[in-house]
N, CA, C and O of each residue as an XYZ file, in Angstrom:
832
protein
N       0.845     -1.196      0.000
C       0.000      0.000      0.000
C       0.885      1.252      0.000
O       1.831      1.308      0.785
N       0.573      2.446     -1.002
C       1.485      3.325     -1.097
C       0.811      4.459     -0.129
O      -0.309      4.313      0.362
N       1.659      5.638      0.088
C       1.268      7.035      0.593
C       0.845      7.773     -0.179
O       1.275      7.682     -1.329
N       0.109      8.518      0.052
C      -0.669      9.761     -0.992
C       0.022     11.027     -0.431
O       0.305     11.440      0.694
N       0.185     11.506     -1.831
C       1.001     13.289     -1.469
C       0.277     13.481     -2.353
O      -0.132     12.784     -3.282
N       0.017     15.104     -1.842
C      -0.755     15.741     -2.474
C       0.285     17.059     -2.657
O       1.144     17.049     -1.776
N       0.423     18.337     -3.717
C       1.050     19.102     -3.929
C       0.410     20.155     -4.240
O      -0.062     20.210     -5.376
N       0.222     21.261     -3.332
C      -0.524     22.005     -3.502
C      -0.142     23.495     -2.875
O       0.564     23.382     -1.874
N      -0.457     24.901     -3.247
C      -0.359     25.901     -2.972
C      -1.460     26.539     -1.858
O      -2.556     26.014     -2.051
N      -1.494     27.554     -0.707
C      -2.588     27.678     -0.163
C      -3.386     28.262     -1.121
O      -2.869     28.650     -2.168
N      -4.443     28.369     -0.942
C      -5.184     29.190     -1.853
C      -5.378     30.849     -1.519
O      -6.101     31.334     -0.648
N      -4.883     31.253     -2.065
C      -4.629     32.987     -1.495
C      -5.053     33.913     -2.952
O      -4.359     33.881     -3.968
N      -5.849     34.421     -2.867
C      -5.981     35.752     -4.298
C      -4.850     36.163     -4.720
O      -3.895     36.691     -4.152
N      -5.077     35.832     -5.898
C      -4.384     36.639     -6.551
C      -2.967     35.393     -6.717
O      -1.978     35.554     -7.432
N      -3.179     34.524     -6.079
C      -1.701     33.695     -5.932
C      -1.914     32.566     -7.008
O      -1.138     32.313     -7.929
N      -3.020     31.978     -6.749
C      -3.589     30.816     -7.398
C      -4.663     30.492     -8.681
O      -5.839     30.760     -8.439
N      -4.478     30.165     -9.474
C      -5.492     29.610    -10.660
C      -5.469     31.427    -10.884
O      -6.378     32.084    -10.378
N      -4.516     32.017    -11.560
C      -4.442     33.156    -12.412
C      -4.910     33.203    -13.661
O      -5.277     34.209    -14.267
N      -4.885     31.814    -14.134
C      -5.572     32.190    -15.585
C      -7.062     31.923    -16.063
O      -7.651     31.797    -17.136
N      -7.457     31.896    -14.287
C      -9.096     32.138    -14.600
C      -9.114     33.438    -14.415
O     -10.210     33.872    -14.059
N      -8.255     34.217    -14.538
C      -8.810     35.534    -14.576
C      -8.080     36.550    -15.659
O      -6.884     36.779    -15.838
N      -9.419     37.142    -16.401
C     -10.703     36.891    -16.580
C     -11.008     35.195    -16.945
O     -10.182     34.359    -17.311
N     -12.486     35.019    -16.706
C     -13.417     36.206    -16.713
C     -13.260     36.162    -14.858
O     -13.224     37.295    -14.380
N     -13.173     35.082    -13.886
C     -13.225     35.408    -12.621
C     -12.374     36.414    -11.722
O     -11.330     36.728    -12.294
N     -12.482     36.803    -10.898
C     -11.875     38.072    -10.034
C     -11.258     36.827     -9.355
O     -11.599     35.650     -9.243
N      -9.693     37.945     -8.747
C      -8.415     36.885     -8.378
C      -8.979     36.280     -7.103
O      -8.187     35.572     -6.480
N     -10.555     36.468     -6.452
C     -10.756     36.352     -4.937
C     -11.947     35.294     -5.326
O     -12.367     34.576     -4.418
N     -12.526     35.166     -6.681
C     -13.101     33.866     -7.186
C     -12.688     32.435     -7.805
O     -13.115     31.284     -7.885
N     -11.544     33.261     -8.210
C     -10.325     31.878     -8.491
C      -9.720     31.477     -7.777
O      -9.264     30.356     -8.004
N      -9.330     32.245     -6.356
C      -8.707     31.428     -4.884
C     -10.008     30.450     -4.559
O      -9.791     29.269     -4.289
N     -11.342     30.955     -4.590
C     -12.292     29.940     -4.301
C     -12.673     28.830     -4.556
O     -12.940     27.820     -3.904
N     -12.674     29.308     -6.273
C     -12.005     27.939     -6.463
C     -11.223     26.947     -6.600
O     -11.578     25.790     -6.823
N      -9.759     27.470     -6.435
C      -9.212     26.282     -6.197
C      -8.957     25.870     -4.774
O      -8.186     24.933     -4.570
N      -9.479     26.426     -3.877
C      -9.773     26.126     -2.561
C     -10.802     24.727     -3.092
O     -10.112     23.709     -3.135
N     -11.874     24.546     -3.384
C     -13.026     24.054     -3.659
C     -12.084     22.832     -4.623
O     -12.072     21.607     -4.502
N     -11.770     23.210     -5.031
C     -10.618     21.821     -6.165
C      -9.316     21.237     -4.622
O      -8.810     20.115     -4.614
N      -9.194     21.716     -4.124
C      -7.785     21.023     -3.295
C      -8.602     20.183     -2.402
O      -8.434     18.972     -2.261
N     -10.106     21.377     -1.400
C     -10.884     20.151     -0.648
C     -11.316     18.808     -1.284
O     -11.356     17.817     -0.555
N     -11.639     18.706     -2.579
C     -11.856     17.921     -3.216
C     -10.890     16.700     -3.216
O     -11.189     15.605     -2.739
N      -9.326     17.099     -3.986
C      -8.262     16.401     -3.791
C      -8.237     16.122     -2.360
O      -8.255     14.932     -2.044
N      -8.212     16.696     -1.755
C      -7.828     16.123     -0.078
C      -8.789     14.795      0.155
O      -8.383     13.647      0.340
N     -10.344     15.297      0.094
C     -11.402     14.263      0.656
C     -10.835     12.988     -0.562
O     -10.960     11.897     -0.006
N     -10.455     12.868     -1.531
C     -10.554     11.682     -2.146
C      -9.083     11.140     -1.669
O      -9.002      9.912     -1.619
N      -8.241     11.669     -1.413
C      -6.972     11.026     -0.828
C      -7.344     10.190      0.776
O      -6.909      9.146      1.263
N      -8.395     11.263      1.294
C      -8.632     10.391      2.627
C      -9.212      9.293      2.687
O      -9.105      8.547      3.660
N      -9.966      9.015      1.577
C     -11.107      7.796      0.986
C     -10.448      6.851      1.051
O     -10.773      5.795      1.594
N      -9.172      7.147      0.374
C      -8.471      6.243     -0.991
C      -7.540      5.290      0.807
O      -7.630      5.684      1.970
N      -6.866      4.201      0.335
C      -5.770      3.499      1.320
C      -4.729      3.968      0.951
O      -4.357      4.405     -0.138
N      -4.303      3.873      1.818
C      -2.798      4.735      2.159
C      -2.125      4.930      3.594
O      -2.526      5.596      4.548
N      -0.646      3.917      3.416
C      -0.054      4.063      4.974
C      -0.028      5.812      5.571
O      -0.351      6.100      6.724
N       0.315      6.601      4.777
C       0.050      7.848      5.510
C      -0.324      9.233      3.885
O       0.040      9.204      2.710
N      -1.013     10.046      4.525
C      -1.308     10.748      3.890
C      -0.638     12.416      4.108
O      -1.070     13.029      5.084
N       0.417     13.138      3.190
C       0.754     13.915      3.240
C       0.305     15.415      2.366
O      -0.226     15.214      1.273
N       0.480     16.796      2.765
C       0.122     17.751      2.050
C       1.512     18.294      2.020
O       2.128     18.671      3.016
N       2.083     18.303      0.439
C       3.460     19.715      0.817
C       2.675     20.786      0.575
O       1.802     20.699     -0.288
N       2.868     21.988      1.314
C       1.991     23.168      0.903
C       2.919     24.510      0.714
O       3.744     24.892      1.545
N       2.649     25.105     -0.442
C       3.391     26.032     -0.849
C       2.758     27.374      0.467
O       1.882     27.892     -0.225
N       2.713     28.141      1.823
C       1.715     28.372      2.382
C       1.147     27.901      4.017
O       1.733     27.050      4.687
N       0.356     28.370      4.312
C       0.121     27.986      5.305
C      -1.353     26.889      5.285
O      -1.996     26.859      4.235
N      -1.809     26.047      6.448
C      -3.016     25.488      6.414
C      -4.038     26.304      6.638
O      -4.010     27.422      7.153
N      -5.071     25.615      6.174
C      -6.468     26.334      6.603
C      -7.325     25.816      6.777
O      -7.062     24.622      6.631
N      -8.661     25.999      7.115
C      -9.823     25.013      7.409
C      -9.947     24.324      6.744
O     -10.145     23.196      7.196
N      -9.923     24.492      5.223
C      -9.899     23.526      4.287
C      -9.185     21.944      4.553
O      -9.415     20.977      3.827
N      -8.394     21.929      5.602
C      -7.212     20.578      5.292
C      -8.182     19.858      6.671
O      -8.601     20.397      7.695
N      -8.293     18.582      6.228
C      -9.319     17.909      7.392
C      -8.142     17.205      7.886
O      -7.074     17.420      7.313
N      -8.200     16.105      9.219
C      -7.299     15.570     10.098
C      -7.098     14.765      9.337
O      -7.938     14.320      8.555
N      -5.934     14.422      9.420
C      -5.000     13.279      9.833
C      -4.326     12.811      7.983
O      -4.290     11.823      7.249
N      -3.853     14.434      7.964
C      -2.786     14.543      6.910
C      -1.555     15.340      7.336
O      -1.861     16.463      7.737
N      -0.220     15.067      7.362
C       1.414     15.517      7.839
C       1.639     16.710      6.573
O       1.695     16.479      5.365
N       1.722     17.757      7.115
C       1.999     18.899      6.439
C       3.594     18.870      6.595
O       4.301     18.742      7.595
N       3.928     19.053      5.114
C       5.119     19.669      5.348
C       5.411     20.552      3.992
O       4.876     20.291      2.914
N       6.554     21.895      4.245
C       6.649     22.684      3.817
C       7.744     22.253      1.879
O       8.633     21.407      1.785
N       7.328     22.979      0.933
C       7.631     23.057     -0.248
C       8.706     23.416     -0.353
O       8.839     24.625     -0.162
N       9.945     22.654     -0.682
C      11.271     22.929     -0.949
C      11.708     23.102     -2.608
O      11.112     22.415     -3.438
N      12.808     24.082     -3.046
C      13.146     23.967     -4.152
C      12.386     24.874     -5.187
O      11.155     24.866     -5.165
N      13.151     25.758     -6.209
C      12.784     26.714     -6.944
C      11.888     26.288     -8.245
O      10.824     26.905     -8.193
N      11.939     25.685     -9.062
C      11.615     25.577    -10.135
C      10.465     24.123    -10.244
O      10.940     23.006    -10.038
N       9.261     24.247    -10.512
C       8.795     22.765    -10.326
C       8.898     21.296     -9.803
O       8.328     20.540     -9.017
N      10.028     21.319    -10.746
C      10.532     19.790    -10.953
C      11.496     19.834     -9.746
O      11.929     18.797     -9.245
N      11.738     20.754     -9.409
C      13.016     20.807     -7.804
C      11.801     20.613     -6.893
O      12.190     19.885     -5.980
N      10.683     20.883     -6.736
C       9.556     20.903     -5.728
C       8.792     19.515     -5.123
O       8.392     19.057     -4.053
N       8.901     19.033     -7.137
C       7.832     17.731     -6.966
C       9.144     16.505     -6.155
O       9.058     15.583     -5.343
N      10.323     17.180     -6.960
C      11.284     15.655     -6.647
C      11.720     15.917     -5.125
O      12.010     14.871     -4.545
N      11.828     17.045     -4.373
C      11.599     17.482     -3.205
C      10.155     16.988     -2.119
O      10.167     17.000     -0.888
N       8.889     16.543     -3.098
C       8.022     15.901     -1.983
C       7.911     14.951     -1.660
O       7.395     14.431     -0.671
N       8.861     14.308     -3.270
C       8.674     12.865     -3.026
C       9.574     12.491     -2.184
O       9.110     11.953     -1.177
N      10.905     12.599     -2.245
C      11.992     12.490     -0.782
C      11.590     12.918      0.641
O      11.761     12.328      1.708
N      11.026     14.066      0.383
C      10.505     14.062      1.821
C       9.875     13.386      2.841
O       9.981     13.291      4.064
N       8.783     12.691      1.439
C       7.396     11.750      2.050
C       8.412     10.666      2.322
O       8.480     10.234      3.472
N       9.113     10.239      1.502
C       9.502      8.943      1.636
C      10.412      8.837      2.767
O      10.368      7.795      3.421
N      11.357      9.896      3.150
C      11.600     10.078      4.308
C      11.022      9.549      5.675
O      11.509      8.885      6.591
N       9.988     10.018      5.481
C       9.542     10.312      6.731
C       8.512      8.798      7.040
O       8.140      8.199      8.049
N       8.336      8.629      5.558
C       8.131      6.758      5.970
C       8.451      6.440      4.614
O       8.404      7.188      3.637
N       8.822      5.088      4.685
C       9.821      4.826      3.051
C       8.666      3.636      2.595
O       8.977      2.472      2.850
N       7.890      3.787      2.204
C       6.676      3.608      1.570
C       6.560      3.693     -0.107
O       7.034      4.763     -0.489
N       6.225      3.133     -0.852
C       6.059      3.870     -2.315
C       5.203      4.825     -2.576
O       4.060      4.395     -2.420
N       5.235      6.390     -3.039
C       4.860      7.315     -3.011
C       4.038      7.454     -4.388
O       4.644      7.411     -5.459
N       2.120      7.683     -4.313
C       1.572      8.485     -5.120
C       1.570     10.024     -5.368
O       1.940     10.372     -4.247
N       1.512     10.451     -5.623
C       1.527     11.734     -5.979
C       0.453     12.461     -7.039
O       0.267     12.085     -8.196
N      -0.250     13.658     -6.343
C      -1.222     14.116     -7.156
C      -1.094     15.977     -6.963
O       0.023     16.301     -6.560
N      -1.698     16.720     -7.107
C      -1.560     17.953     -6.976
C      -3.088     18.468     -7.033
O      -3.996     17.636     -7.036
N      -3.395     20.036     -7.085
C      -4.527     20.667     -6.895
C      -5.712     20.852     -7.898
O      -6.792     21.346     -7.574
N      -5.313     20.286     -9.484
C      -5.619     20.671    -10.515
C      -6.873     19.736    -11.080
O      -7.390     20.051    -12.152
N      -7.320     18.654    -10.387
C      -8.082     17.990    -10.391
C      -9.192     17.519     -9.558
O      -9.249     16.525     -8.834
N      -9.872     18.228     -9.746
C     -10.756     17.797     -8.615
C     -11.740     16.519     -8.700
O     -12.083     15.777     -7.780
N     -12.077     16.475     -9.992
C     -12.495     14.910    -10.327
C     -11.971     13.832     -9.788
O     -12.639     12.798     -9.769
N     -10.837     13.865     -9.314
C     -10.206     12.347     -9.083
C     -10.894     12.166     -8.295
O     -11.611     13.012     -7.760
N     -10.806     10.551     -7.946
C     -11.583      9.601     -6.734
C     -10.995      8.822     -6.492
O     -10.101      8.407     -7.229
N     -11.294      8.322     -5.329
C     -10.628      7.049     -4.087
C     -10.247      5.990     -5.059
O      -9.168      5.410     -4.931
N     -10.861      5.776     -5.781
C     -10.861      4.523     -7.119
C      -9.958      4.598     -7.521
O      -9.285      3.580     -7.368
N      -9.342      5.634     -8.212
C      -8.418      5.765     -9.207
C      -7.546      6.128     -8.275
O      -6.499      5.729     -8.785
N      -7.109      6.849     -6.758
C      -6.368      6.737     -6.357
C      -5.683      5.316     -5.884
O      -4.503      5.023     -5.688
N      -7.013      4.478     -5.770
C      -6.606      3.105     -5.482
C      -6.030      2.229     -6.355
O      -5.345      1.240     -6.092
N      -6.336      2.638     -7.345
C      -6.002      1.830     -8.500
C      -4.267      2.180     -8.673
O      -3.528      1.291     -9.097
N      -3.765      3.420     -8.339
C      -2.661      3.861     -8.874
C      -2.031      2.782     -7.469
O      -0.906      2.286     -7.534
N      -2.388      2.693     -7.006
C      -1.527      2.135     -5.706
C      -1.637      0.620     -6.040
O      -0.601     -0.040     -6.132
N      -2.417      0.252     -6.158
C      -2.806     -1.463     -6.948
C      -1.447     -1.804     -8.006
O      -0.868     -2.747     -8.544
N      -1.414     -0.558     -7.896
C      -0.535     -0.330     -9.908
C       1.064     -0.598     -9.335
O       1.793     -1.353     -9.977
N       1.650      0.190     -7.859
C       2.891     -0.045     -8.133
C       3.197     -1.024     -7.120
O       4.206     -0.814     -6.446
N       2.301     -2.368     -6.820
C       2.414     -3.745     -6.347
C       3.012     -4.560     -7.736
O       3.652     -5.608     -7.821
N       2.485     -3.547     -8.851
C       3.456     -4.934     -9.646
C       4.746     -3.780    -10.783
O       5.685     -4.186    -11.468
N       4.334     -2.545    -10.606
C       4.856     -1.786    -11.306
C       5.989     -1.003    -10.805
O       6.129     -1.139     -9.589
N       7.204      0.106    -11.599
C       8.210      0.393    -10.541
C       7.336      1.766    -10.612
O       7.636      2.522     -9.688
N       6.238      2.320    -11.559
C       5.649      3.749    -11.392
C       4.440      3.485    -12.211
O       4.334      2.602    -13.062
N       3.398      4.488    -11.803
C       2.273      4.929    -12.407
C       2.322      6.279    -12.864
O       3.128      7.043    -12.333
N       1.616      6.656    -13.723
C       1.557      7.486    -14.516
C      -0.076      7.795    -14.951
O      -0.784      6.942    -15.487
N      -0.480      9.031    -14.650
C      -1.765      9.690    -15.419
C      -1.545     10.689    -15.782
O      -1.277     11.679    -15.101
N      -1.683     10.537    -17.846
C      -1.645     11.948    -18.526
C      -2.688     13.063    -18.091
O      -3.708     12.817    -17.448
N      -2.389     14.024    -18.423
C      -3.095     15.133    -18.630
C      -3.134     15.411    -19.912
O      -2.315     15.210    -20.809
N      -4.900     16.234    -19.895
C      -5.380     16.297    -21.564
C      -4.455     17.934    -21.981
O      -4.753     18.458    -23.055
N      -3.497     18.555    -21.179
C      -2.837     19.671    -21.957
C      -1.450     19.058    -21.893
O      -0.627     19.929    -22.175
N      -0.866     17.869    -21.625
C       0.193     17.585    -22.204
C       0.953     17.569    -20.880
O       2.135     17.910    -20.918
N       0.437     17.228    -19.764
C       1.396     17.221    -18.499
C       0.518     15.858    -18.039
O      -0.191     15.112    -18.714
N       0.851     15.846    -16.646
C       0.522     14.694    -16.210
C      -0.243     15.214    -14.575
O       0.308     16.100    -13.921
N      -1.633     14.487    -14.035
C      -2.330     14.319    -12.625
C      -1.655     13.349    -12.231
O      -2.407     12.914    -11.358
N      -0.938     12.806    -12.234
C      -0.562     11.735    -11.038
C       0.756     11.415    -11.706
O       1.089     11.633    -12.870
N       1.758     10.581    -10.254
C       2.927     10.068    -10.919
C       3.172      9.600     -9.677
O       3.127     10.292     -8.660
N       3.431      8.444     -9.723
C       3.588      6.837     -8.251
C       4.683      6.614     -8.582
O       5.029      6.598     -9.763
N       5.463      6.395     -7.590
C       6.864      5.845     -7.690
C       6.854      5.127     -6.103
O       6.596      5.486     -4.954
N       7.417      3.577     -6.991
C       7.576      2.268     -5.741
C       8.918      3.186     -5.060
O       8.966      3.233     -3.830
N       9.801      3.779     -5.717
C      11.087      3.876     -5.033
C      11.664      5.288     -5.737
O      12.315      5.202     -6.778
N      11.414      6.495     -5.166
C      11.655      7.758     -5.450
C      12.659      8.338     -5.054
O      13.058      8.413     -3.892
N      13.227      8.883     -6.211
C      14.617      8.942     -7.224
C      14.486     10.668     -7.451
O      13.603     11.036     -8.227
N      15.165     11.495     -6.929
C      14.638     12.882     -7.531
C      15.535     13.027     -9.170
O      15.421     13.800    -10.121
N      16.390     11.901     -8.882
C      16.759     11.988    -10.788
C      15.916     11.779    -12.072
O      16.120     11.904    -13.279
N      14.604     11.306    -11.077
C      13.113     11.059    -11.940
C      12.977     11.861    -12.531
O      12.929     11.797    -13.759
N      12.842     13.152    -11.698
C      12.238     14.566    -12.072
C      13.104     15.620    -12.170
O      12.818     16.316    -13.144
N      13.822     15.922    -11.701
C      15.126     16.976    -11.968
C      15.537     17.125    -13.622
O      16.080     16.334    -14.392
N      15.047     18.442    -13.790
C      15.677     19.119    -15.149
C      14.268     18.528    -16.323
O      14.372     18.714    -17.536
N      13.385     18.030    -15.883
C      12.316     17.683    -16.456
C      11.463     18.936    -16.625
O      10.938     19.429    -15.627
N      11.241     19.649    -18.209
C      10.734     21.032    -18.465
C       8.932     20.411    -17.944
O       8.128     19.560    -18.325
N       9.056     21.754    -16.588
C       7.398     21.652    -16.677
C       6.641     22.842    -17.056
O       7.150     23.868    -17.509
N       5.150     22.612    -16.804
C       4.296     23.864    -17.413
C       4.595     23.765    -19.080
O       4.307     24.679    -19.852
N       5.071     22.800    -19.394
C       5.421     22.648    -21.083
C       4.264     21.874    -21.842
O       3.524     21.164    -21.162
N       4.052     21.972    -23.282
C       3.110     20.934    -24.153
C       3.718     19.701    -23.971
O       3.051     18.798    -24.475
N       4.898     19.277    -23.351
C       5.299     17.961    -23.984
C       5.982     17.589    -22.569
O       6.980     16.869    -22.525
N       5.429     18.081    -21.520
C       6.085     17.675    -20.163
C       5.590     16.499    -20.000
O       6.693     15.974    -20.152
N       4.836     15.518    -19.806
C       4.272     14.231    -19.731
C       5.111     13.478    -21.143
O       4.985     12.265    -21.316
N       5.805     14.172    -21.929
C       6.490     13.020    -22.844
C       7.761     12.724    -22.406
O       8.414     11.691    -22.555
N       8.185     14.324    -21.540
C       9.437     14.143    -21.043
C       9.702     13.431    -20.034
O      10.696     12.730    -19.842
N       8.675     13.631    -19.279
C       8.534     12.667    -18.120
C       8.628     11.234    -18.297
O       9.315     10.462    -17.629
N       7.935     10.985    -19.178
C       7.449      9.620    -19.169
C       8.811      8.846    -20.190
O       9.102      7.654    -20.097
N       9.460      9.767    -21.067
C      11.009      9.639    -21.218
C      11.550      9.104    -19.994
O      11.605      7.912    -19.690
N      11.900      9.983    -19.392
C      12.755     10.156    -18.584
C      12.436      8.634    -17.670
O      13.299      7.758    -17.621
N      11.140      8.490    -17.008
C      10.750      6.907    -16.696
C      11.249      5.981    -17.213
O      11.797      5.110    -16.538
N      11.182      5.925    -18.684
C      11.285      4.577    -19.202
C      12.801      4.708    -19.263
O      13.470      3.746    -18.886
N      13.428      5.853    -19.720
C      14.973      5.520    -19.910
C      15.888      5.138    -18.752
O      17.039      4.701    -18.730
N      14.589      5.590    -17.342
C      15.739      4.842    -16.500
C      15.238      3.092    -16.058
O      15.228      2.554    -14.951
N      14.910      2.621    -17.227
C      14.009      1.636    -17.386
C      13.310      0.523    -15.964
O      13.501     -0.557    -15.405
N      12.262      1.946    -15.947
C      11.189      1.550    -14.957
C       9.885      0.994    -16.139
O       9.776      1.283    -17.331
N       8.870     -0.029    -15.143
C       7.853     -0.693    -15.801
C       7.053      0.703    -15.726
O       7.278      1.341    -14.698
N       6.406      1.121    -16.388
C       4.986      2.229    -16.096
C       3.699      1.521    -16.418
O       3.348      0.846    -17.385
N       3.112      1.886    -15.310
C       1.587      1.520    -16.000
C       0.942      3.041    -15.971
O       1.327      3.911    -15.191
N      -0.039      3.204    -16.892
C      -0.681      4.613    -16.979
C      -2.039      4.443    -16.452
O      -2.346      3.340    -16.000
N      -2.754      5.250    -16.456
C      -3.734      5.779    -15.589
C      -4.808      6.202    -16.737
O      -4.339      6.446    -17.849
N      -6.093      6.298    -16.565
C      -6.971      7.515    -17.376
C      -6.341      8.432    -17.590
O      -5.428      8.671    -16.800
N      -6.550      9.303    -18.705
C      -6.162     10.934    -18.900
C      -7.940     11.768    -18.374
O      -9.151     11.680    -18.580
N      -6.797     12.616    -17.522
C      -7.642     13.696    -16.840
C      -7.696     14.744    -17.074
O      -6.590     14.987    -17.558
N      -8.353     15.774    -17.072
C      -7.946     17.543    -17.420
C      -7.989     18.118    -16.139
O      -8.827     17.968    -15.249
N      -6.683     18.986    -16.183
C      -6.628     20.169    -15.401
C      -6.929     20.910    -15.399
O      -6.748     21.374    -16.524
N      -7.610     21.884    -14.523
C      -8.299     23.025    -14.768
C      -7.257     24.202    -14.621
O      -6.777     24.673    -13.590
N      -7.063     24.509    -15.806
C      -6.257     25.407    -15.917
C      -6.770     26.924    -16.477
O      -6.005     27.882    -16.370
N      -8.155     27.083    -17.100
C      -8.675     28.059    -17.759
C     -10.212     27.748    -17.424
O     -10.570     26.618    -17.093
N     -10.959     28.665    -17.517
C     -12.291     28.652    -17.676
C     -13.176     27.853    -18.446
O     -14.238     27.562    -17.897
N     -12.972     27.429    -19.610
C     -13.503     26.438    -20.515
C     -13.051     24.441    -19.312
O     -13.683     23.424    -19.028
N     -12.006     24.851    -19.126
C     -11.281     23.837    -18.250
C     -12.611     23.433    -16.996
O     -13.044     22.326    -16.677
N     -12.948     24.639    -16.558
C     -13.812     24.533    -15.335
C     -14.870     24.312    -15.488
O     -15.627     23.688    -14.744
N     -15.098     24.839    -16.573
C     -16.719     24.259    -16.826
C     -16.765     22.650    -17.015
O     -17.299     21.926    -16.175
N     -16.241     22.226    -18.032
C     -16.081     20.857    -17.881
C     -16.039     19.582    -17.424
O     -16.509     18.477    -17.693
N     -14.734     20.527    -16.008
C     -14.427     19.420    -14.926
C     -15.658     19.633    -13.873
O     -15.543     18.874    -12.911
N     -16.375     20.161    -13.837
C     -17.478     20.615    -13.171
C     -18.756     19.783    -13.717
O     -19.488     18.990    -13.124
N     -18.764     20.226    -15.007
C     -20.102     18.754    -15.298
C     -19.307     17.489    -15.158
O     -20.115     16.560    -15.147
N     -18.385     17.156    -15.075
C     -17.569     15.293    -15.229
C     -17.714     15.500    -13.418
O     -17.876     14.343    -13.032
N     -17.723     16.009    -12.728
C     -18.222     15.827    -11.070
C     -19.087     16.804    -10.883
O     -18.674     17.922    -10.573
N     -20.141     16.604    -11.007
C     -21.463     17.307    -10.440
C     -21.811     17.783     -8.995
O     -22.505     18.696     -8.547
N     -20.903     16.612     -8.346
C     -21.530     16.759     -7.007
C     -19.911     16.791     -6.005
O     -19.720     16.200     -4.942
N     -19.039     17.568     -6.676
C     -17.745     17.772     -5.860
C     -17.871     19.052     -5.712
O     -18.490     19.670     -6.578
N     -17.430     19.601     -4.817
C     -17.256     21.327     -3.738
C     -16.575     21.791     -5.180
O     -16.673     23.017     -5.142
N     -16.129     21.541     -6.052
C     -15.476     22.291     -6.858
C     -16.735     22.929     -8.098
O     -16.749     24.074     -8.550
N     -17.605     21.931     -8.403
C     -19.037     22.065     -9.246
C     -19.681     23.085     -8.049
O     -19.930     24.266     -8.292
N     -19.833     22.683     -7.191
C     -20.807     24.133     -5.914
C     -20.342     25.010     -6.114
O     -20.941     26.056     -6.363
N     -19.083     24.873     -6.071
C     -18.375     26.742     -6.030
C     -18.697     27.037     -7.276
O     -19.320     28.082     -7.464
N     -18.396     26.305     -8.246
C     -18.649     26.734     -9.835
C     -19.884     27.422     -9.753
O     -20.092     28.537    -10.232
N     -20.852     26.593     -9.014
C     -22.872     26.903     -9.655
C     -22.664     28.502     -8.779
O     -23.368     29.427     -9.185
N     -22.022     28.683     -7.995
C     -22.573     29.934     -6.565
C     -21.925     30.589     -7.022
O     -22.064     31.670     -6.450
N     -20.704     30.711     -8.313
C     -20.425     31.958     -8.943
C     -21.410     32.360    -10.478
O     -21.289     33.293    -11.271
N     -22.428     31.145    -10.433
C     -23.031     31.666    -11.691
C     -22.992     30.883    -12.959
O     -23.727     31.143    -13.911
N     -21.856     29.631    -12.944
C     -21.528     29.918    -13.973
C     -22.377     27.912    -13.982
O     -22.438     27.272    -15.032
């Protein structure tokens, strides 16, 4: 059974989900991705997992329910951050590490379970993203040479990645492809594909 990390920023105006704005104001796009991380959180707590961690770019807030180990976001550039949570987690229990972030609020206990099912026979899991990055990335045994110097925020970061996997010839199994909500068209979307997640409420109570 692996650990769930989650990677996420607090949600603060003006800090977070910037390119919903326009059309949303920077204090409707903290809302929602407040409303997208509770989401990620409740399905990590669902899901099995020897321990459940948050790195948070930030401080906590009501949003984070019990009995998840906060610890703080190390390292400048993405890929220094992600390969920074995964050492950390594993640190602190040497477990095989899932990994997900704020950008999805659709995910579920299922598919978190499944990714963990996945690296009982696999050395990593892998779920694309529909803009060319990746929601998830499991590693039985985390390597920050995984991720280091791996271009993110790129069209072709999930090819590099998933390069970079196989060339250090790990088994991958992949996952569904998910979308991140990265833009407004993004939100509407992931909002009808979960109807009934805090991230669709916040959506309906701004209108949209």
């Amino acid at each position: 059974m692996p650990q769930i990390l989650i990677v996420a920023k607090e949600p603060v105006p003006g800090k977070v989900k910037t390119r919903l704005t326009p059309p949303y104001s920077p204090a409707q796009a903290a809302a929602l991705a407040e409303a997208a991380l509770r989401d990620s959180l409740r399905a990590a707590a669902a899901a099995p997992a020897t321990q459940r961690v948050l790195a948070l770019d930030g401080l906590p807030g009501r949003w984070l329910p019990a009995g998840f180990v906060v610890i703080p976001q190390r390292g400048a550039g993405l890929d220094e951050r992600l390969a920074a949570a995964f050492s950390d987690a594993h640190r602190l229990r040497p477990d095989p590490v899932v990994l997900i972030g704020m950008d999805t609020p659709q995910v579920t206990p299922t598919l978190l379970r499944a990714a963990g099912e996945a690296l009982e026979r696999h050395d990593a899991v892998y779920g694309p993203a529909a803009d060319g990055g990746f929601w998830l990335l499991g590693l039985r045994r985390p390597d920050p040479a995984l991720l280091l110097g791996v271009p993110m925020s790129h069209p072709e970061t999930g090819k590099h990645q998933l390069d970079r996997l196989e060339r250090a010839g790990l088994t991958v199994h992949l996952l569904p492809e998910l979308i991140d909500v990265d833009n407004a068209a993004d939100a509407d979307t992931v909002a009808a594909q979960a109807p009934d997640s805090c991230f669709a409420a916040t959506l309906r109570g701004l209108g949209r």
